[in-house]
JSON list of C-alpha atoms in Angstrom, two decimals:
[
{"chain": "P", "resi": 5, "resn": "UNK", "atom": "CA", "xyz": [105.22, 36.62, 72.57]},
{"chain": "P", "resi": 6, "resn": "UNK", "atom": "CA", "xyz": [101.90, 35.04, 73.26]},
{"chain": "P", "resi": 7, "resn": "UNK", "atom": "CA", "xyz": [98.49, 36.62, 73.65]},
{"chain": "P", "resi": 8, "resn": "UNK", "atom": "CA", "xyz": [97.42, 38.43, 76.80]},
{"chain": "P", "resi": 9, "resn": "UNK", "atom": "CA", "xyz": [93.76, 39.29, 77.31]},
{"chain": "P", "resi": 10, "resn": "UNK", "atom": "CA", "xyz": [92.15, 41.29, 80.09]},
{"chain": "P", "resi": 11, "resn": "UNK", "atom": "CA", "xyz": [88.86, 43.08, 80.47]},
{"chain": "P", "resi": 12, "resn": "UNK", "atom": "CA", "xyz": [85.29, 42.79, 81.64]},
{"chain": "P", "resi": 13, "resn": "UNK", "atom": "CA", "xyz": [81.79, 44.20, 81.39]},
{"chain": "P", "resi": 14, "resn": "UNK", "atom": "CA", "xyz": [80.83, 47.57, 82.83]},
{"chain": "P", "resi": 15, "resn": "UNK", "atom": "CA", "xyz": [77.52, 49.39, 82.23]},
{"chain": "P", "resi": 16, "resn": "UNK", "atom": "CA", "xyz": [76.69, 46.78, 79.57]},
{"chain": "P", "resi": 17, "resn": "UNK", "atom": "CA", "xyz": [79.87, 47.61, 77.64]},
{"chain": "P", "resi": 18, "resn": "UNK", "atom": "CA", "xyz": [82.23, 44.68, 77.25]},
{"chain": "P", "resi": 19, "resn": "UNK", "atom": "CA", "xyz": [85.88, 45.62, 76.89]},
{"chain": "P", "resi": 20, "resn": "UNK", "atom": "CA", "xyz": [88.77, 43.33, 76.07]},
{"chain": "P", "resi": 21, "resn": "UNK", "atom": "CA", "xyz": [92.38, 44.45, 75.87]},
{"chain": "P", "resi": 22, "resn": "UNK", "atom": "CA", "xyz": [94.39, 42.22, 73.53]},
{"chain": "P", "resi": 23, "resn": "UNK", "atom": "CA", "xyz": [98.18, 42.31, 73.62]},
{"chain": "P", "resi": 24, "resn": "UNK", "atom": "CA", "xyz": [100.65, 40.21, 71.67]},
{"chain": "P", "resi": 25, "resn": "UNK", "atom": "CA", "xyz": [99.89, 37.82, 68.85]},
{"chain": "P", "resi": 26, "resn": "UNK", "atom": "CA", "xyz": [96.53, 36.39, 67.86]},
{"chain": "P", "resi": 27, "resn": "UNK", "atom": "CA", "xyz": [97.14, 33.22, 65.85]},
{"chain": "P", "resi": 28, "resn": "UNK", "atom": "CA", "xyz": [95.61, 29.74, 65.62]},
{"chain": "P", "resi": 29, "resn": "UNK", "atom": "CA", "xyz": [97.37, 28.82, 68.83]},
{"chain": "P", "resi": 30, "resn": "UNK", "atom": "CA", "xyz": [96.02, 31.72, 70.91]},
{"chain": "P", "resi": 31, "resn": "UNK", "atom": "CA", "xyz": [92.61, 32.26, 69.24]},
{"chain": "P", "resi": 32, "resn": "UNK", "atom": "CA", "xyz": [90.85, 29.70, 71.49]},
{"chain": "P", "resi": 33, "resn": "UNK", "atom": "CA", "xyz": [91.69, 31.89, 74.49]},
{"chain": "P", "resi": 34, "resn": "UNK", "atom": "CA", "xyz": [90.07, 34.89, 72.77]},
{"chain": "P", "resi": 35, "resn": "UNK", "atom": "CA", "xyz": [87.01, 32.77, 71.96]},
{"chain": "P", "resi": 36, "resn": "UNK", "atom": "CA", "xyz": [86.69, 31.66, 75.58]},
{"chain": "P", "resi": 37, "resn": "UNK", "atom": "CA", "xyz": [86.76, 35.29, 76.72]},
{"chain": "P", "resi": 38, "resn": "UNK", "atom": "CA", "xyz": [84.02, 36.19, 74.22]},
{"chain": "P", "resi": 39, "resn": "UNK", "atom": "CA", "xyz": [81.86, 33.34, 75.49]},
{"chain": "P", "resi": 40, "resn": "UNK", "atom": "CA", "xyz": [82.29, 34.51, 79.09]},
{"chain": "P", "resi": 41, "resn": "UNK", "atom": "CA", "xyz": [81.33, 38.07, 78.13]},
{"chain": "P", "resi": 42, "resn": "UNK", "atom": "CA", "xyz": [78.32, 36.92, 76.12]},
{"chain": "P", "resi": 43, "resn": "UNK", "atom": "CA", "xyz": [76.79, 35.41, 79.25]},
{"chain": "P", "resi": 44, "resn": "UNK", "atom": "CA", "xyz": [76.56, 38.96, 80.64]},
{"chain": "P", "resi": 45, "resn": "UNK", "atom": "CA", "xyz": [74.62, 40.20, 77.60]},
{"chain": "P", "resi": 46, "resn": "UNK", "atom": "CA", "xyz": [76.61, 43.34, 76.78]},
{"chain": "P", "resi": 47, "resn": "UNK", "atom": "CA", "xyz": [75.19, 45.86, 74.30]},
{"chain": "P", "resi": 48, "resn": "UNK", "atom": "CA", "xyz": [78.60, 46.75, 72.87]},
{"chain": "P", "resi": 49, "resn": "UNK", "atom": "CA", "xyz": [81.98, 45.04, 72.50]},
{"chain": "P", "resi": 50, "resn": "UNK", "atom": "CA", "xyz": [85.13, 47.16, 72.59]},
{"chain": "P", "resi": 51, "resn": "UNK", "atom": "CA", "xyz": [88.42, 45.52, 71.60]},
{"chain": "P", "resi": 52, "resn": "UNK", "atom": "CA", "xyz": [91.50, 47.52, 72.60]},
{"chain": "P", "resi": 53, "resn": "UNK", "atom": "CA", "xyz": [94.17, 46.27, 70.21]},
{"chain": "P", "resi": 54, "resn": "UNK", "atom": "CA", "xyz": [96.88, 48.94, 70.12]},
{"chain": "P", "resi": 55, "resn": "UNK", "atom": "CA", "xyz": [99.39, 46.38, 71.41]},
{"chain": "P", "resi": 56, "resn": "UNK", "atom": "CA", "xyz": [98.22, 43.54, 69.20]},
{"chain": "P", "resi": 57, "resn": "UNK", "atom": "CA", "xyz": [101.10, 42.98, 66.79]},
{"chain": "P", "resi": 58, "resn": "UNK", "atom": "CA", "xyz": [99.77, 40.06, 64.74]},
{"chain": "P", "resi": 59, "resn": "UNK", "atom": "CA", "xyz": [96.38, 38.69, 63.75]},
{"chain": "P", "resi": 60, "resn": "UNK", "atom": "CA", "xyz": [95.83, 35.63, 61.58]},
{"chain": "P", "resi": 61, "resn": "UNK", "atom": "CA", "xyz": [92.55, 34.42, 60.07]},
{"chain": "P", "resi": 62, "resn": "UNK", "atom": "CA", "xyz": [91.96, 32.45, 63.28]},
{"chain": "P", "resi": 63, "resn": "UNK", "atom": "CA", "xyz": [91.38, 35.85, 64.93]},
{"chain": "P", "resi": 64, "resn": "UNK", "atom": "CA", "xyz": [88.94, 36.84, 62.19]},
{"chain": "P", "resi": 65, "resn": "UNK", "atom": "CA", "xyz": [86.99, 33.66, 62.82]},
{"chain": "P", "resi": 66, "resn": "UNK", "atom": "CA", "xyz": [86.61, 34.64, 66.48]},
{"chain": "P", "resi": 67, "resn": "UNK", "atom": "CA", "xyz": [85.21, 38.01, 65.36]},
{"chain": "P", "resi": 68, "resn": "UNK", "atom": "CA", "xyz": [82.62, 36.13, 63.28]},
{"chain": "P", "resi": 69, "resn": "UNK", "atom": "CA", "xyz": [81.88, 33.99, 66.32]},
{"chain": "P", "resi": 70, "resn": "UNK", "atom": "CA", "xyz": [81.52, 37.13, 68.48]},
{"chain": "P", "resi": 71, "resn": "UNK", "atom": "CA", "xyz": [79.07, 38.72, 66.07]},
{"chain": "P", "resi": 72, "resn": "UNK", "atom": "CA", "xyz": [77.00, 35.53, 65.97]},
{"chain": "P", "resi": 73, "resn": "UNK", "atom": "CA", "xyz": [77.20, 34.87, 69.71]},
{"chain": "P", "resi": 74, "resn": "UNK", "atom": "CA", "xyz": [76.51, 38.42, 70.93]},
{"chain": "P", "resi": 75, "resn": "UNK", "atom": "CA", "xyz": [73.84, 39.13, 68.34]},
{"chain": "P", "resi": 76, "resn": "UNK", "atom": "CA", "xyz": [73.76, 41.44, 65.35]},
{"chain": "P", "resi": 77, "resn": "UNK", "atom": "CA", "xyz": [72.55, 44.38, 67.44]},
{"chain": "P", "resi": 78, "resn": "UNK", "atom": "CA", "xyz": [75.78, 44.43, 69.45]},
{"chain": "P", "resi": 79, "resn": "UNK", "atom": "CA", "xyz": [78.27, 46.76, 67.78]},
{"chain": "P", "resi": 80, "resn": "UNK", "atom": "CA", "xyz": [81.91, 45.71, 67.78]},
{"chain": "P", "resi": 81, "resn": "UNK", "atom": "CA", "xyz": [84.60, 48.40, 68.02]},
{"chain": "P", "resi": 82, "resn": "UNK", "atom": "CA", "xyz": [88.22, 47.68, 67.15]},
{"chain": "P", "resi": 83, "resn": "UNK", "atom": "CA", "xyz": [90.22, 50.42, 68.82]},
{"chain": "P", "resi": 84, "resn": "UNK", "atom": "CA", "xyz": [93.61, 51.65, 67.55]},
{"chain": "P", "resi": 85, "resn": "UNK", "atom": "CA", "xyz": [94.66, 48.65, 65.44]},
{"chain": "P", "resi": 86, "resn": "UNK", "atom": "CA", "xyz": [98.15, 48.66, 63.93]},
{"chain": "P", "resi": 87, "resn": "UNK", "atom": "CA", "xyz": [98.26, 49.31, 60.14]},
{"chain": "P", "resi": 88, "resn": "UNK", "atom": "CA", "xyz": [98.90, 45.68, 59.19]},
{"chain": "P", "resi": 89, "resn": "UNK", "atom": "CA", "xyz": [95.79, 44.60, 61.10]},
{"chain": "P", "resi": 90, "resn": "UNK", "atom": "CA", "xyz": [93.68, 47.33, 59.49]},
{"chain": "P", "resi": 91, "resn": "UNK", "atom": "CA", "xyz": [94.95, 46.00, 56.16]},
{"chain": "P", "resi": 92, "resn": "UNK", "atom": "CA", "xyz": [93.74, 42.49, 57.02]},
{"chain": "P", "resi": 93, "resn": "UNK", "atom": "CA", "xyz": [90.33, 43.75, 58.21]},
{"chain": "P", "resi": 94, "resn": "UNK", "atom": "CA", "xyz": [89.84, 45.76, 55.03]},
{"chain": "P", "resi": 95, "resn": "UNK", "atom": "CA", "xyz": [91.07, 43.06, 52.67]},
{"chain": "P", "resi": 96, "resn": "UNK", "atom": "CA", "xyz": [88.61, 40.57, 54.13]},
{"chain": "P", "resi": 97, "resn": "UNK", "atom": "CA", "xyz": [85.68, 43.00, 54.22]},
{"chain": "P", "resi": 98, "resn": "UNK", "atom": "CA", "xyz": [85.46, 42.93, 58.02]},
{"chain": "P", "resi": 99, "resn": "UNK", "atom": "CA", "xyz": [85.55, 46.75, 58.13]},
{"chain": "P", "resi": 100, "resn": "UNK", "atom": "CA", "xyz": [81.95, 46.64, 56.88]},
{"chain": "P", "resi": 101, "resn": "UNK", "atom": "CA", "xyz": [80.88, 44.79, 60.02]},
{"chain": "P", "resi": 102, "resn": "UNK", "atom": "CA", "xyz": [83.06, 46.22, 62.79]},
{"chain": "P", "resi": 103, "resn": "UNK", "atom": "CA", "xyz": [83.90, 49.83, 63.62]},
{"chain": "P", "resi": 104, "resn": "UNK", "atom": "CA", "xyz": [87.60, 50.63, 63.30]},
{"chain": "P", "resi": 105, "resn": "UNK", "atom": "CA", "xyz": [88.22, 53.64, 65.54]},
{"chain": "P", "resi": 106, "resn": "UNK", "atom": "CA", "xyz": [91.12, 55.56, 67.11]},
{"chain": "P", "resi": 107, "resn": "UNK", "atom": "CA", "xyz": [89.51, 55.76, 70.54]},
{"chain": "P", "resi": 108, "resn": "UNK", "atom": "CA", "xyz": [86.89, 53.80, 72.42]},
{"chain": "P", "resi": 109, "resn": "UNK", "atom": "CA", "xyz": [83.44, 55.36, 71.94]},
{"chain": "P", "resi": 110, "resn": "UNK", "atom": "CA", "xyz": [82.24, 57.49, 74.85]},
{"chain": "F", "resi": 22, "resn": "UNK", "atom": "CA", "xyz": [120.17, 26.14, 51.54]},
{"chain": "F", "resi": 23, "resn": "UNK", "atom": "CA", "xyz": [119.74, 24.84, 55.08]},
{"chain": "F", "resi": 24, "resn": "UNK", "atom": "CA", "xyz": [116.31, 24.36, 56.58]},
{"chain": "F", "resi": 25, "resn": "UNK", "atom": "CA", "xyz": [115.17, 25.10, 60.11]},
{"chain": "F", "resi": 26, "resn": "UNK", "atom": "CA", "xyz": [113.03, 22.35, 61.58]},
{"chain": "F", "resi": 27, "resn": "UNK", "atom": "CA", "xyz": [109.98, 23.01, 63.76]},
{"chain": "F", "resi": 28, "resn": "UNK", "atom": "CA", "xyz": [107.63, 20.47, 65.35]},
{"chain": "F", "resi": 29, "resn": "UNK", "atom": "CA", "xyz": [104.27, 20.33, 63.54]},
{"chain": "F", "resi": 30, "resn": "UNK", "atom": "CA", "xyz": [102.47, 22.01, 66.42]},
{"chain": "F", "resi": 31, "resn": "UNK", "atom": "CA", "xyz": [100.59, 25.32, 66.70]},
{"chain": "F", "resi": 32, "resn": "UNK", "atom": "CA", "xyz": [103.11, 26.38, 69.34]},
{"chain": "F", "resi": 33, "resn": "UNK", "atom": "CA", "xyz": [105.71, 26.46, 66.54]},
{"chain": "F", "resi": 34, "resn": "UNK", "atom": "CA", "xyz": [103.86, 29.23, 64.68]},
{"chain": "F", "resi": 35, "resn": "UNK", "atom": "CA", "xyz": [105.34, 32.07, 66.74]},
{"chain": "F", "resi": 36, "resn": "UNK", "atom": "CA", "xyz": [109.00, 31.05, 66.33]},
{"chain": "F", "resi": 37, "resn": "UNK", "atom": "CA", "xyz": [108.30, 30.28, 62.66]},
{"chain": "F", "resi": 38, "resn": "UNK", "atom": "CA", "xyz": [106.94, 33.81, 62.17]},
{"chain": "F", "resi": 39, "resn": "UNK", "atom": "CA", "xyz": [109.93, 35.26, 64.01]},
{"chain": "F", "resi": 40, "resn": "UNK", "atom": "CA", "xyz": [112.28, 33.48, 61.62]},
{"chain": "F", "resi": 41, "resn": "UNK", "atom": "CA", "xyz": [110.47, 34.77, 58.52]},
{"chain": "F", "resi": 42, "resn": "UNK", "atom": "CA", "xyz": [110.28, 38.30, 59.94]},
{"chain": "F", "resi": 43, "resn": "UNK", "atom": "CA", "xyz": [113.97, 38.31, 60.80]},
{"chain": "F", "resi": 44, "resn": "UNK", "atom": "CA", "xyz": [114.97, 37.18, 57.30]},
{"chain": "F", "resi": 45, "resn": "UNK", "atom": "CA", "xyz": [112.55, 39.61, 55.65]},
{"chain": "F", "resi": 46, "resn": "UNK", "atom": "CA", "xyz": [114.05, 42.48, 57.64]},
{"chain": "F", "resi": 47, "resn": "UNK", "atom": "CA", "xyz": [117.57, 41.34, 56.80]},
{"chain": "F", "resi": 48, "resn": "UNK", "atom": "CA", "xyz": [116.67, 41.23, 53.10]},
{"chain": "F", "resi": 49, "resn": "UNK", "atom": "CA", "xyz": [115.39, 44.79, 53.27]},
{"chain": "F", "resi": 50, "resn": "UNK", "atom": "CA", "xyz": [111.70, 44.05, 52.72]},
{"chain": "F", "resi": 51, "resn": "UNK", "atom": "CA", "xyz": [109.39, 46.83, 53.91]},
{"chain": "F", "resi": 52, "resn": "UNK", "atom": "CA", "xyz": [107.56, 46.36, 57.19]},
{"chain": "F", "resi": 53, "resn": "UNK", "atom": "CA", "xyz": [104.18, 45.92, 55.52]},
{"chain": "F", "resi": 54, "resn": "UNK", "atom": "CA", "xyz": [105.38, 43.45, 52.87]},
{"chain": "F", "resi": 55, "resn": "UNK", "atom": "CA", "xyz": [107.37, 41.56, 55.50]},
{"chain": "F", "resi": 56, "resn": "UNK", "atom": "CA", "xyz": [104.23, 41.29, 57.63]},
{"chain": "F", "resi": 57, "resn": "UNK", "atom": "CA", "xyz": [102.16, 40.03, 54.69]},
{"chain": "F", "resi": 58, "resn": "UNK", "atom": "CA", "xyz": [104.78, 37.39, 53.88]},
{"chain": "F", "resi": 59, "resn": "UNK", "atom": "CA", "xyz": [104.89, 36.34, 57.54]},
{"chain": "F", "resi": 60, "resn": "UNK", "atom": "CA", "xyz": [101.08, 36.15, 57.60]},
{"chain": "F", "resi": 61, "resn": "UNK", "atom": "CA", "xyz": [101.05, 34.06, 54.41]},
{"chain": "F", "resi": 62, "resn": "UNK", "atom": "CA", "xyz": [103.52, 31.53, 55.84]},
{"chain": "F", "resi": 63, "resn": "UNK", "atom": "CA", "xyz": [101.61, 31.46, 59.15]},
{"chain": "F", "resi": 64, "resn": "UNK", "atom": "CA", "xyz": [98.29, 30.72, 57.44]},
{"chain": "F", "resi": 65, "resn": "UNK", "atom": "CA", "xyz": [99.66, 27.88, 55.32]},
{"chain": "F", "resi": 66, "resn": "UNK", "atom": "CA", "xyz": [101.64, 26.43, 58.23]},
{"chain": "F", "resi": 67, "resn": "UNK", "atom": "CA", "xyz": [98.45, 26.51, 60.35]},
{"chain": "F", "resi": 68, "resn": "UNK", "atom": "CA", "xyz": [96.63, 24.54, 57.66]},
{"chain": "F", "resi": 69, "resn": "UNK", "atom": "CA", "xyz": [99.42, 21.99, 57.47]},
{"chain": "F", "resi": 70, "resn": "UNK", "atom": "CA", "xyz": [99.47, 21.47, 61.25]},
{"chain": "F", "resi": 71, "resn": "UNK", "atom": "CA", "xyz": [95.69, 21.27, 61.70]},
{"chain": "F", "resi": 72, "resn": "UNK", "atom": "CA", "xyz": [94.54, 19.60, 58.49]},
{"chain": "F", "resi": 73, "resn": "UNK", "atom": "CA", "xyz": [97.67, 17.86, 57.22]},
{"chain": "F", "resi": 74, "resn": "UNK", "atom": "CA", "xyz": [98.92, 16.41, 60.48]},
{"chain": "F", "resi": 75, "resn": "UNK", "atom": "CA", "xyz": [96.47, 16.61, 63.40]},
{"chain": "F", "resi": 76, "resn": "UNK", "atom": "CA", "xyz": [93.25, 15.68, 61.55]},
{"chain": "F", "resi": 77, "resn": "UNK", "atom": "CA", "xyz": [95.01, 12.59, 60.26]},
{"chain": "F", "resi": 78, "resn": "UNK", "atom": "CA", "xyz": [96.46, 11.64, 63.62]},
{"chain": "F", "resi": 79, "resn": "UNK", "atom": "CA", "xyz": [99.98, 12.33, 62.37]},
{"chain": "F", "resi": 80, "resn": "UNK", "atom": "CA", "xyz": [102.97, 13.92, 63.99]},
{"chain": "F", "resi": 81, "resn": "UNK", "atom": "CA", "xyz": [105.90, 15.41, 62.18]},
{"chain": "F", "resi": 82, "resn": "UNK", "atom": "CA", "xyz": [107.81, 18.52, 61.27]},
{"chain": "F", "resi": 83, "resn": "UNK", "atom": "CA", "xyz": [107.76, 21.73, 59.33]},
{"chain": "F", "resi": 84, "resn": "UNK", "atom": "CA", "xyz": [111.03, 22.44, 57.54]},
{"chain": "F", "resi": 85, "resn": "UNK", "atom": "CA", "xyz": [111.53, 26.07, 56.62]},
{"chain": "F", "resi": 86, "resn": "UNK", "atom": "CA", "xyz": [114.23, 27.63, 54.53]},
{"chain": "F", "resi": 87, "resn": "UNK", "atom": "CA", "xyz": [114.56, 31.24, 53.45]},
{"chain": "F", "resi": 88, "resn": "UNK", "atom": "CA", "xyz": [116.85, 32.54, 50.72]},
{"chain": "F", "resi": 89, "resn": "UNK", "atom": "CA", "xyz": [117.40, 35.45, 48.39]},
{"chain": "F", "resi": 90, "resn": "UNK", "atom": "CA", "xyz": [117.61, 34.20, 44.81]},
{"chain": "F", "resi": 91, "resn": "UNK", "atom": "CA", "xyz": [119.65, 35.50, 41.89]},
{"chain": "F", "resi": 92, "resn": "UNK", "atom": "CA", "xyz": [116.41, 36.92, 40.52]},
{"chain": "F", "resi": 93, "resn": "UNK", "atom": "CA", "xyz": [116.28, 39.11, 43.60]},
{"chain": "F", "resi": 94, "resn": "UNK", "atom": "CA", "xyz": [113.35, 37.37, 45.18]},
{"chain": "F", "resi": 95, "resn": "UNK", "atom": "CA", "xyz": [113.01, 36.46, 48.82]},
{"chain": "F", "resi": 96, "resn": "UNK", "atom": "CA", "xyz": [111.83, 32.85, 48.78]},
{"chain": "F", "resi": 97, "resn": "UNK", "atom": "CA", "xyz": [110.41, 30.94, 51.74]},
{"chain": "F", "resi": 98, "resn": "UNK", "atom": "CA", "xyz": [110.14, 27.21, 51.30]},
{"chain": "F", "resi": 99, "resn": "UNK", "atom": "CA", "xyz": [107.92, 25.29, 53.71]},
{"chain": "F", "resi": 100, "resn": "UNK", "atom": "CA", "xyz": [108.03, 21.49, 53.59]},
{"chain": "F", "resi": 101, "resn": "UNK", "atom": "CA", "xyz": [106.13, 18.82, 55.51]},
{"chain": "F", "resi": 102, "resn": "UNK", "atom": "CA", "xyz": [105.51, 15.08, 55.53]},
{"chain": "F", "resi": 103, "resn": "UNK", "atom": "CA", "xyz": [101.75, 15.27, 56.05]},
{"chain": "F", "resi": 104, "resn": "UNK", "atom": "CA", "xyz": [99.11, 14.09, 53.59]},
{"chain": "F", "resi": 105, "resn": "UNK", "atom": "CA", "xyz": [99.24, 15.65, 50.13]},
{"chain": "F", "resi": 106, "resn": "UNK", "atom": "CA", "xyz": [97.51, 19.00, 50.15]},
{"chain": "F", "resi": 107, "resn": "UNK", "atom": "CA", "xyz": [97.59, 21.88, 47.70]},
{"chain": "F", "resi": 108, "resn": "UNK", "atom": "CA", "xyz": [96.40, 25.08, 49.45]},
{"chain": "F", "resi": 109, "resn": "UNK", "atom": "CA", "xyz": [95.40, 26.48, 46.06]},
{"chain": "F", "resi": 110, "resn": "UNK", "atom": "CA", "xyz": [92.69, 23.82, 45.91]},
{"chain": "F", "resi": 111, "resn": "UNK", "atom": "CA", "xyz": [90.79, 25.61, 48.67]},
{"chain": "F", "resi": 112, "resn": "UNK", "atom": "CA", "xyz": [88.39, 28.08, 47.21]},
{"chain": "F", "resi": 113, "resn": "UNK", "atom": "CA", "xyz": [88.79, 31.48, 48.80]},
{"chain": "F", "resi": 114, "resn": "UNK", "atom": "CA", "xyz": [85.91, 33.91, 49.19]},
{"chain": "F", "resi": 115, "resn": "UNK", "atom": "CA", "xyz": [85.03, 36.06, 46.17]},
{"chain": "F", "resi": 116, "resn": "UNK", "atom": "CA", "xyz": [84.15, 39.76, 46.20]},
{"chain": "F", "resi": 117, "resn": "UNK", "atom": "CA", "xyz": [80.52, 38.99, 46.92]},
{"chain": "F", "resi": 118, "resn": "UNK", "atom": "CA", "xyz": [81.40, 36.74, 49.88]},
{"chain": "F", "resi": 119, "resn": "UNK", "atom": "CA", "xyz": [83.57, 39.51, 51.34]},
{"chain": "F", "resi": 120, "resn": "UNK", "atom": "CA", "xyz": [80.65, 41.93, 51.41]},
{"chain": "F", "resi": 121, "resn": "UNK", "atom": "CA", "xyz": [78.43, 39.60, 53.44]},
{"chain": "F", "resi": 122, "resn": "UNK", "atom": "CA", "xyz": [77.87, 40.77, 57.04]},
{"chain": "F", "resi": 123, "resn": "UNK", "atom": "CA", "xyz": [79.89, 38.83, 59.62]},
{"chain": "F", "resi": 124, "resn": "UNK", "atom": "CA", "xyz": [76.86, 37.26, 61.25]},
{"chain": "F", "resi": 125, "resn": "UNK", "atom": "CA", "xyz": [76.07, 35.50, 57.96]},
{"chain": "F", "resi": 126, "resn": "UNK", "atom": "CA", "xyz": [79.65, 34.63, 57.08]},
{"chain": "F", "resi": 127, "resn": "UNK", "atom": "CA", "xyz": [80.99, 31.22, 56.29]},
{"chain": "F", "resi": 128, "resn": "UNK", "atom": "CA", "xyz": [84.31, 30.93, 58.10]},
{"chain": "F", "resi": 129, "resn": "UNK", "atom": "CA", "xyz": [86.26, 29.15, 55.40]},
{"chain": "F", "resi": 130, "resn": "UNK", "atom": "CA", "xyz": [88.90, 30.30, 53.01]},
{"chain": "F", "resi": 131, "resn": "UNK", "atom": "CA", "xyz": [89.96, 33.55, 54.68]},
{"chain": "F", "resi": 132, "resn": "UNK", "atom": "CA", "xyz": [93.39, 32.26, 55.64]},
{"chain": "F", "resi": 133, "resn": "UNK", "atom": "CA", "xyz": [94.23, 31.00, 52.18]},
{"chain": "F", "resi": 134, "resn": "UNK", "atom": "CA", "xyz": [92.98, 34.24, 50.67]},
{"chain": "F", "resi": 135, "resn": "UNK", "atom": "CA", "xyz": [95.31, 36.22, 52.93]},
{"chain": "F", "resi": 136, "resn": "UNK", "atom": "CA", "xyz": [98.17, 33.85, 52.11]},
{"chain": "F", "resi": 137, "resn": "UNK", "atom": "CA", "xyz": [97.77, 34.17, 48.35]},
{"chain": "F", "resi": 138, "resn": "UNK", "atom": "CA", "xyz": [97.33, 37.90, 48.63]},
{"chain": "F", "resi": 139, "resn": "UNK", "atom": "CA", "xyz": [100.46, 38.37, 50.72]},
{"chain": "F", "resi": 140, "resn": "UNK", "atom": "CA", "xyz": [103.05, 37.18, 48.20]},
{"chain": "F", "resi": 141, "resn": "UNK", "atom": "CA", "xyz": [103.98, 37.81, 44.58]},
{"chain": "F", "resi": 142, "resn": "UNK", "atom": "CA", "xyz": [104.14, 34.11, 43.79]},
{"chain": "F", "resi": 143, "resn": "UNK", "atom": "CA", "xyz": [102.93, 30.96, 45.51]},
{"chain": "F", "resi": 144, "resn": "UNK", "atom": "CA", "xyz": [103.72, 27.45, 44.34]},
{"chain": "F", "resi": 145, "resn": "UNK", "atom": "CA", "xyz": [102.85, 24.04, 45.63]},
{"chain": "F", "resi": 146, "resn": "UNK", "atom": "CA", "xyz": [104.36, 20.75, 44.60]},
{"chain": "F", "resi": 147, "resn": "UNK", "atom": "CA", "xyz": [104.37, 17.21, 45.91]},
{"chain": "F", "resi": 148, "resn": "UNK", "atom": "CA", "xyz": [107.95, 16.00, 45.99]},
{"chain": "F", "resi": 149, "resn": "UNK", "atom": "CA", "xyz": [108.11, 12.31, 46.77]},
{"chain": "F", "resi": 150, "resn": "UNK", "atom": "CA", "xyz": [106.30, 11.93, 50.09]},
{"chain": "F", "resi": 151, "resn": "UNK", "atom": "CA", "xyz": [106.59, 15.61, 50.97]},
{"chain": "F", "resi": 152, "resn": "UNK", "atom": "CA", "xyz": [104.58, 18.77, 50.39]},
{"chain": "F", "resi": 153, "resn": "UNK", "atom": "CA", "xyz": [106.56, 21.80, 49.32]},
{"chain": "F", "resi": 154, "resn": "UNK", "atom": "CA", "xyz": [104.97, 25.24, 49.58]},
{"chain": "F", "resi": 155, "resn": "UNK", "atom": "CA", "xyz": [106.96, 28.10, 48.08]},
{"chain": "F", "resi": 156, "resn": "UNK", "atom": "CA", "xyz": [106.31, 31.78, 48.82]},
{"chain": "F", "resi": 157, "resn": "UNK", "atom": "CA", "xyz": [108.19, 34.41, 46.83]},
{"chain": "F", "resi": 158, "resn": "UNK", "atom": "CA", "xyz": [108.28, 38.18, 47.07]},
{"chain": "F", "resi": 159, "resn": "UNK", "atom": "CA", "xyz": [110.22, 40.53, 44.81]},
{"chain": "F", "resi": 160, "resn": "UNK", "atom": "CA", "xyz": [112.80, 42.58, 46.64]},
{"chain": "F", "resi": 161, "resn": "UNK", "atom": "CA", "xyz": [112.64, 45.54, 44.28]},
{"chain": "F", "resi": 162, "resn": "UNK", "atom": "CA", "xyz": [109.22, 46.91, 43.52]}
]
């Protein structure tokens, strides 16, 4: 299964729904989506990842890119990640820089 | 022990992961340890494809074999014909690096860190003109 991404910006909140597998092969697609969103200057990035079954370090590097591209004031929410992905985020210290939440913030 | 051959291309990562996952499940490895093994193999295979082959203008294969040893370990062996490269030579981030905010992060080393962390034993050796990366996990904790 490859990666499927959908989403957009509404009321300055950027939302991306990621489904499938985020590896070195599919990460460039994720990066392209982040670049497109950045042009609309969102104040928050919400990543819906309940159906993301795999994330390699290539995905982490896109999160670093997102933080740098969107600006440090733009909070990143990772919504409903599967346990293995939470494990990766925690092991690499990314949970200090993104919000891992069960539901998208209101 | 027969190996499965994949083209040294990023498109091979998904079927390579499927193979490792399938064998890990068959060997009775827990879901979380199976995932970590699969992630470890994925990260090293990614490095081989990008840095071993593509950066050097080379094409080739990844040969993967998976077996359960007499010592009750599940062992994945990943071989390639790319330039000699020992993943352990890459310095992973230390505890201090991992506490740095993302906006100040250096991107390097995360994959290798995850790879080393995901298995009980990792070995690299250069055998003739080939690289051999070995990942082992114990089947009984």
